[in-house]
JSON list of C-alpha atoms in Angstrom, two decimals:
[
{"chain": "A", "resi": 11, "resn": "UNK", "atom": "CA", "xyz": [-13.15, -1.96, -8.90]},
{"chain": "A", "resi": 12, "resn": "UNK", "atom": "CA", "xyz": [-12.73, 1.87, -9.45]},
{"chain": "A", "resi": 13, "resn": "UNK", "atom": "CA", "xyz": [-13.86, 3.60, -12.17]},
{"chain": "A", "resi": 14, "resn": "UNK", "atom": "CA", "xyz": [-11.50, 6.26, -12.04]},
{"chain": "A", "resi": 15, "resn": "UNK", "atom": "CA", "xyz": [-8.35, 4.13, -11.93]},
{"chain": "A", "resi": 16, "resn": "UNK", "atom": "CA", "xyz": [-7.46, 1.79, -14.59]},
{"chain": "A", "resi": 17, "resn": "UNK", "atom": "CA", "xyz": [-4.57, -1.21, -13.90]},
{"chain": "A", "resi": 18, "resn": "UNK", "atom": "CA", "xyz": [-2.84, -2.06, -16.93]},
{"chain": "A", "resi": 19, "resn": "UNK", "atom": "CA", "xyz": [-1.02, -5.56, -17.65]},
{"chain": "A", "resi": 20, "resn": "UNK", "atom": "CA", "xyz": [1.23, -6.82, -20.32]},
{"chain": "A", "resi": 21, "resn": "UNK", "atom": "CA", "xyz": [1.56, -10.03, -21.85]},
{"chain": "A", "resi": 22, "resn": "UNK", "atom": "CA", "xyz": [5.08, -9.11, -22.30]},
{"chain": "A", "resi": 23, "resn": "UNK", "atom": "CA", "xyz": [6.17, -8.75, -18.93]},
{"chain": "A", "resi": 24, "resn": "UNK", "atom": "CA", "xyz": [5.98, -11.66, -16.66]},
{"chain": "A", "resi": 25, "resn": "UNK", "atom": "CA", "xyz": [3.13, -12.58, -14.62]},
{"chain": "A", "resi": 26, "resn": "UNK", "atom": "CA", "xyz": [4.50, -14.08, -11.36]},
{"chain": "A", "resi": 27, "resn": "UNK", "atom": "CA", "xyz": [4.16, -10.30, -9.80]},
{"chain": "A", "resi": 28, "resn": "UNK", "atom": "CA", "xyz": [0.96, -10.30, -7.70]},
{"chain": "A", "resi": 29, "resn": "UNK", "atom": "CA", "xyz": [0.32, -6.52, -8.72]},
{"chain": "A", "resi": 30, "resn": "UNK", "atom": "CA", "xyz": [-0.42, -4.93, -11.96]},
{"chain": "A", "resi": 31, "resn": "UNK", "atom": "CA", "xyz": [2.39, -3.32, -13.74]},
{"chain": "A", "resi": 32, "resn": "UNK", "atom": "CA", "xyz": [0.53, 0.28, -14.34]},
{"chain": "A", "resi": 33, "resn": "UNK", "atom": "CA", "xyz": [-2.37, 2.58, -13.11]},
{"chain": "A", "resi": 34, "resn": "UNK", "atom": "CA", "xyz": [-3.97, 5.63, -14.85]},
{"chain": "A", "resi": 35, "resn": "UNK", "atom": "CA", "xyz": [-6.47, 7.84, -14.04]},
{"chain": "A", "resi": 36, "resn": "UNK", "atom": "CA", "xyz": [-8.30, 10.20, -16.36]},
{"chain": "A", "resi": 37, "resn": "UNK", "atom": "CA", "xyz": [-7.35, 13.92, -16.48]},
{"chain": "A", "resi": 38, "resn": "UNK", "atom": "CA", "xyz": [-10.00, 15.34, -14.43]},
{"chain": "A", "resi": 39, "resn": "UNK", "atom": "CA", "xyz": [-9.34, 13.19, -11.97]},
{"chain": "A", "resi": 40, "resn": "UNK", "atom": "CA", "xyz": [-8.40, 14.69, -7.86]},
{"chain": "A", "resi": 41, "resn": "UNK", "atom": "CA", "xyz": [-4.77, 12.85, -7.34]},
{"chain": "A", "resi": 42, "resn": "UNK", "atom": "CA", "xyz": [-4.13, 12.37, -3.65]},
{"chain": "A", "resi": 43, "resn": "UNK", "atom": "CA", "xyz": [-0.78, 11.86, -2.09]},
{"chain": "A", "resi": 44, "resn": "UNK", "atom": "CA", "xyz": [-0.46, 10.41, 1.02]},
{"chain": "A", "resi": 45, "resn": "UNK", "atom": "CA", "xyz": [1.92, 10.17, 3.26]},
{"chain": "A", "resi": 46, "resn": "UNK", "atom": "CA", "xyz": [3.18, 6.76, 4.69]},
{"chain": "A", "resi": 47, "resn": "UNK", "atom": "CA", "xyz": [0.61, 4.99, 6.86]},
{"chain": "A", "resi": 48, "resn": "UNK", "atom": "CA", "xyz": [2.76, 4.07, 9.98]},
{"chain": "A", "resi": 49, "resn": "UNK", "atom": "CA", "xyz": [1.19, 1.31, 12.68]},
{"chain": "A", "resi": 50, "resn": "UNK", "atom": "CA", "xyz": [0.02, 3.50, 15.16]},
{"chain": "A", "resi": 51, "resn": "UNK", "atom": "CA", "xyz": [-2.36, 3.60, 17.59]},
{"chain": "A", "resi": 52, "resn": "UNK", "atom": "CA", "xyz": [-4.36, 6.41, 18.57]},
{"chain": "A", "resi": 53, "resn": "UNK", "atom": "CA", "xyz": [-2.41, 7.42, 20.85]},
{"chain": "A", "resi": 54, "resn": "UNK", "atom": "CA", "xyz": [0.43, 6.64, 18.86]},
{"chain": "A", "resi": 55, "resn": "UNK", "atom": "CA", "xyz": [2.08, 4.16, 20.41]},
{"chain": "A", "resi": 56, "resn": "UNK", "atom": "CA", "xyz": [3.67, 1.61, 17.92]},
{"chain": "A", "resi": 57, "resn": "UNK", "atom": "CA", "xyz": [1.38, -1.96, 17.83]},
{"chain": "A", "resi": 58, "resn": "UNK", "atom": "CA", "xyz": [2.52, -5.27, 16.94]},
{"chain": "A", "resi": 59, "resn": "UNK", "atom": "CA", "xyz": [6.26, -4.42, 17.71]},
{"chain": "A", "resi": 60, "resn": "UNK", "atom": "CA", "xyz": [8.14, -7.01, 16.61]},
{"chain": "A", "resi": 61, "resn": "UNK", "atom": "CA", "xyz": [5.56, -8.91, 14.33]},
{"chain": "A", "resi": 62, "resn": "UNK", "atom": "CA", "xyz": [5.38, -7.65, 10.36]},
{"chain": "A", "resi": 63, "resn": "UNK", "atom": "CA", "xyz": [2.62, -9.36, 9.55]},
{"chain": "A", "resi": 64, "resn": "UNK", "atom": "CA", "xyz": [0.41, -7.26, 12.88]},
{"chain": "A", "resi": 65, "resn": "UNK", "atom": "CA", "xyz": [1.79, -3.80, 11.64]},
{"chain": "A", "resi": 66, "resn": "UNK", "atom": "CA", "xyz": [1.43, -4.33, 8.01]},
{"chain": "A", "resi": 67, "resn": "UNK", "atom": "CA", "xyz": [-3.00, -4.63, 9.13]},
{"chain": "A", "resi": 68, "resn": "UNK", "atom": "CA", "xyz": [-2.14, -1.70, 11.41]},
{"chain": "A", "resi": 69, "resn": "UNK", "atom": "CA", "xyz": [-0.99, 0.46, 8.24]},
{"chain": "A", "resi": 70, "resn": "UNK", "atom": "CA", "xyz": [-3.20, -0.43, 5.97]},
{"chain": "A", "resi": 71, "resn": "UNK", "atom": "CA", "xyz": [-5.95, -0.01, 8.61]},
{"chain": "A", "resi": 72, "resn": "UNK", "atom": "CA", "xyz": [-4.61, 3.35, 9.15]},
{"chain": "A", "resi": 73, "resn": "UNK", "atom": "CA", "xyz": [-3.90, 3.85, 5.37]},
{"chain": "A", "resi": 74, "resn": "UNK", "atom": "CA", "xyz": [-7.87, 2.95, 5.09]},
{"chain": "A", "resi": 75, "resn": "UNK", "atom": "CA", "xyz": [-8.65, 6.28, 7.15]},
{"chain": "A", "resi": 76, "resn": "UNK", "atom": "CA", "xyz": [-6.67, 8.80, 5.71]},
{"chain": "A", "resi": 77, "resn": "UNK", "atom": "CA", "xyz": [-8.14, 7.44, 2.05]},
{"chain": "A", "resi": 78, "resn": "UNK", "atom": "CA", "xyz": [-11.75, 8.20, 3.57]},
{"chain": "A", "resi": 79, "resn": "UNK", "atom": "CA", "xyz": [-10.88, 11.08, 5.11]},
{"chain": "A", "resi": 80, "resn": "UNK", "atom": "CA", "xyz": [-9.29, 12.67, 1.84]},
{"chain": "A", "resi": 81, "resn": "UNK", "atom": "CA", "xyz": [-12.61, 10.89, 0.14]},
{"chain": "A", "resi": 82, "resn": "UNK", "atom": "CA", "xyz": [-10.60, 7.99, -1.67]},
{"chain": "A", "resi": 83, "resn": "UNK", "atom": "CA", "xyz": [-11.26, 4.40, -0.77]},
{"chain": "A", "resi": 84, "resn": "UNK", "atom": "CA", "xyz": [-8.50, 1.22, -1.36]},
{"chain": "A", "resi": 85, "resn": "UNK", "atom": "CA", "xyz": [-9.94, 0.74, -5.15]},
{"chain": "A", "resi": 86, "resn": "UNK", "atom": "CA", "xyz": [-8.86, 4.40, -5.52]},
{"chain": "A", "resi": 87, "resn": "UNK", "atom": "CA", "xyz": [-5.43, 3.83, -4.75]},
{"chain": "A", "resi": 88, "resn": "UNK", "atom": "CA", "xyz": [-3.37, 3.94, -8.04]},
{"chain": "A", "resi": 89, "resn": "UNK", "atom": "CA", "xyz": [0.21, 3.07, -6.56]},
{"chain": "A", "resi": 90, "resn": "UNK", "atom": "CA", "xyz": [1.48, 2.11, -3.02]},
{"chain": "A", "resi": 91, "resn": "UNK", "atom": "CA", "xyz": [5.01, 1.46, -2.28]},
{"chain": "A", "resi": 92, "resn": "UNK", "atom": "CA", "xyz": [5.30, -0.77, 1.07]},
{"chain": "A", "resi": 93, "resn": "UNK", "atom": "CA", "xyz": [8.81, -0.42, 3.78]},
{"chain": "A", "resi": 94, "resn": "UNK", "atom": "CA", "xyz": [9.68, -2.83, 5.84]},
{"chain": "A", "resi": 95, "resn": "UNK", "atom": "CA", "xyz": [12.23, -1.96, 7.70]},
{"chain": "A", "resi": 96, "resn": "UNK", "atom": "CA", "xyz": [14.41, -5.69, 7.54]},
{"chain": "A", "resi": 97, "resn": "UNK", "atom": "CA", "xyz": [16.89, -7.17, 4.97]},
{"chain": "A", "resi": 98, "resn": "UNK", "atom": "CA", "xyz": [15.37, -10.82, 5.48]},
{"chain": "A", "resi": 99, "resn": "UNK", "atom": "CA", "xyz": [12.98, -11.53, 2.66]},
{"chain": "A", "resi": 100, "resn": "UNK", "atom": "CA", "xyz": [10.85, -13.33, 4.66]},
{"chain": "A", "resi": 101, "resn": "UNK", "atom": "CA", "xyz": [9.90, -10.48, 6.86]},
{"chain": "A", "resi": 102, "resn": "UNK", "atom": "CA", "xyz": [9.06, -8.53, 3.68]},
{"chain": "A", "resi": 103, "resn": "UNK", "atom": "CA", "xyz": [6.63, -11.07, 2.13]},
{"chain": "A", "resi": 104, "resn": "UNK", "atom": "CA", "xyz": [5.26, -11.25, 6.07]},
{"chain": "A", "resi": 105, "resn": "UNK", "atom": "CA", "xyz": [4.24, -7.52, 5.24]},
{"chain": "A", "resi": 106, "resn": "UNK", "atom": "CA", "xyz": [3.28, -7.87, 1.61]},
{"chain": "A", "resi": 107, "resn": "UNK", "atom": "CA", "xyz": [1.04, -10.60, 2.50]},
{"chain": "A", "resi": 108, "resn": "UNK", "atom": "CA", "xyz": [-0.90, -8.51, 4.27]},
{"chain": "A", "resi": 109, "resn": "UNK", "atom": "CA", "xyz": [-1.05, -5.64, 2.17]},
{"chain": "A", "resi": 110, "resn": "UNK", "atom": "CA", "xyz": [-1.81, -7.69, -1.01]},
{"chain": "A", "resi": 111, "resn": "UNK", "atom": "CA", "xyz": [-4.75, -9.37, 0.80]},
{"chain": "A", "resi": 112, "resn": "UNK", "atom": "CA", "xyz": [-6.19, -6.04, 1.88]},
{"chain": "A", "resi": 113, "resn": "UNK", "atom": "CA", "xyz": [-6.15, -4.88, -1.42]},
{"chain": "A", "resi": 114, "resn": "UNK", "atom": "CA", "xyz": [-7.86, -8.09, -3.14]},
{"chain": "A", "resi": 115, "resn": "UNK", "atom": "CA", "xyz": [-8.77, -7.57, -6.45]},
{"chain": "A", "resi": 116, "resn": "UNK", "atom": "CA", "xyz": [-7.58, -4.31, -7.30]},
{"chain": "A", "resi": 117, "resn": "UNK", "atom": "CA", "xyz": [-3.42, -5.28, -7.44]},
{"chain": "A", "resi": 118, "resn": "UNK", "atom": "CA", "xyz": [-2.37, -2.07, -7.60]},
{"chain": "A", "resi": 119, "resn": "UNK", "atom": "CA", "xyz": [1.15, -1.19, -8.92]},
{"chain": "A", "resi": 120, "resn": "UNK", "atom": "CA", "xyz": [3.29, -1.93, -5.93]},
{"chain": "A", "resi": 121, "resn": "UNK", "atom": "CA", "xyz": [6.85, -1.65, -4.79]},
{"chain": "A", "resi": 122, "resn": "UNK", "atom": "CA", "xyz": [8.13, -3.75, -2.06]},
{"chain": "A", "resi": 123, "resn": "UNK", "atom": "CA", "xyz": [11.58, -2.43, -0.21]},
{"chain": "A", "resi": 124, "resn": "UNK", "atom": "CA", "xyz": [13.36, -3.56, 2.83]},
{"chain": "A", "resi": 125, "resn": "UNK", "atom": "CA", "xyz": [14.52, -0.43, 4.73]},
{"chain": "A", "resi": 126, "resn": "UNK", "atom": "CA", "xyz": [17.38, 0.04, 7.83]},
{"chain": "A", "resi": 127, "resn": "UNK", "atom": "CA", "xyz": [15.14, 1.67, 9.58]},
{"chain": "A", "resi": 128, "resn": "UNK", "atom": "CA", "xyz": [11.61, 3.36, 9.89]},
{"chain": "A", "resi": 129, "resn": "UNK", "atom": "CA", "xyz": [10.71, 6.84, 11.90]},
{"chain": "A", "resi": 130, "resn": "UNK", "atom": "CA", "xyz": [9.05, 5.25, 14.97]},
{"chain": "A", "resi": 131, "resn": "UNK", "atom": "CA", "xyz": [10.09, 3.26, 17.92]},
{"chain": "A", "resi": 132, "resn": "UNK", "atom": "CA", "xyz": [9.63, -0.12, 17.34]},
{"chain": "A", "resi": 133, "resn": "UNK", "atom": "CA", "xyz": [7.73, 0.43, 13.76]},
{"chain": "A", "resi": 134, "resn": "UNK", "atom": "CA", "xyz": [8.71, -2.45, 10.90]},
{"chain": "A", "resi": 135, "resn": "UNK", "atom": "CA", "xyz": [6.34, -1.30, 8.22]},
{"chain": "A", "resi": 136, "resn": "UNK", "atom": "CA", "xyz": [5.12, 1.72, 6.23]},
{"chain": "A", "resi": 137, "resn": "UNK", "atom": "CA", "xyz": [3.29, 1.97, 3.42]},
{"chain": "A", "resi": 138, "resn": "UNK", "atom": "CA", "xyz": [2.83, 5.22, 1.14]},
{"chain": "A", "resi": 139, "resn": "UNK", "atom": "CA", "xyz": [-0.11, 5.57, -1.58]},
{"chain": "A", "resi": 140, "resn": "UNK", "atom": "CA", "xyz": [-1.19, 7.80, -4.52]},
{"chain": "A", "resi": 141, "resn": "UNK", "atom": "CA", "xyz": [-4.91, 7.88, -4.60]},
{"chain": "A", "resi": 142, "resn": "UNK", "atom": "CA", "xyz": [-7.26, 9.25, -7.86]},
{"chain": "A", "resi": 143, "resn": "UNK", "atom": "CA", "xyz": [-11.02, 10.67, -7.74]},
{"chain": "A", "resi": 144, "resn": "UNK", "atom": "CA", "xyz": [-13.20, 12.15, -9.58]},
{"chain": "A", "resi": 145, "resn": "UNK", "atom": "CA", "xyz": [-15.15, 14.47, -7.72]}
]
């Protein structure tokens, strides 16, 4: 688990969400904003059209790059919000399921949102992140 970011829980808030309710980081920490991790390939061509579950490991594969390239890594992350672009529940927990198994332990503060639509041909799920590091 990160150093710099700390998850905070209450024990007055209910505890059926599989994410912590809060994150901090310490003042003299680097915040990094990302912008949302889309499934693309390299050549950006949209994978796993028409399966949630496929581009939801896409993004946060992708979303696992741009954290290393900015010099963050997933324990680093201190908020994510997740799209899915579908009004269906089902397709939405097909996505979080994904996204809350790549993150394991550290259940940072999420939101989940179904979306009309997302920027890319074919493309179901996004997810956006606020990283924090200390230098």
């Amino acid at each position: 688990m990160s150093q710099t970011v700390s998850l905070i829980r209450s024990t007055d808030l209910s505890d059926v969400a599989q994410y912590a309710y809060a994150a901090t980081a310490p003042a003299e920490a680097r915040l990094i904003f990302f912008a949302g991790a889309c499934p693309l390939d390299l050549a950006g061509s949209t994978v796993g059209v028409g399966d949630y579950a496929a581009q939801a490991g896409k993004a946060m594969e992708n979303l696992g790059l741009a954290l290393k390239a900015a010099g963050a890594q997933l324990h680093d992350v201190l908020s994510a919000r997740v799209l899915v672009a579908s009004s269906k529940q089902s397709d939405l927990v097909a996505a979080w399921t994904v996204i809350r198994e790549a993150f394991g332990e550290h259940d940072v503060p999420s939101t989940l949102m179904g979306v009309t639509v997302l920027g890319y041909t074919n493309q179901l799920v996004e997810i956006e992140a606020v990283a924090a590091v200390i230098d």
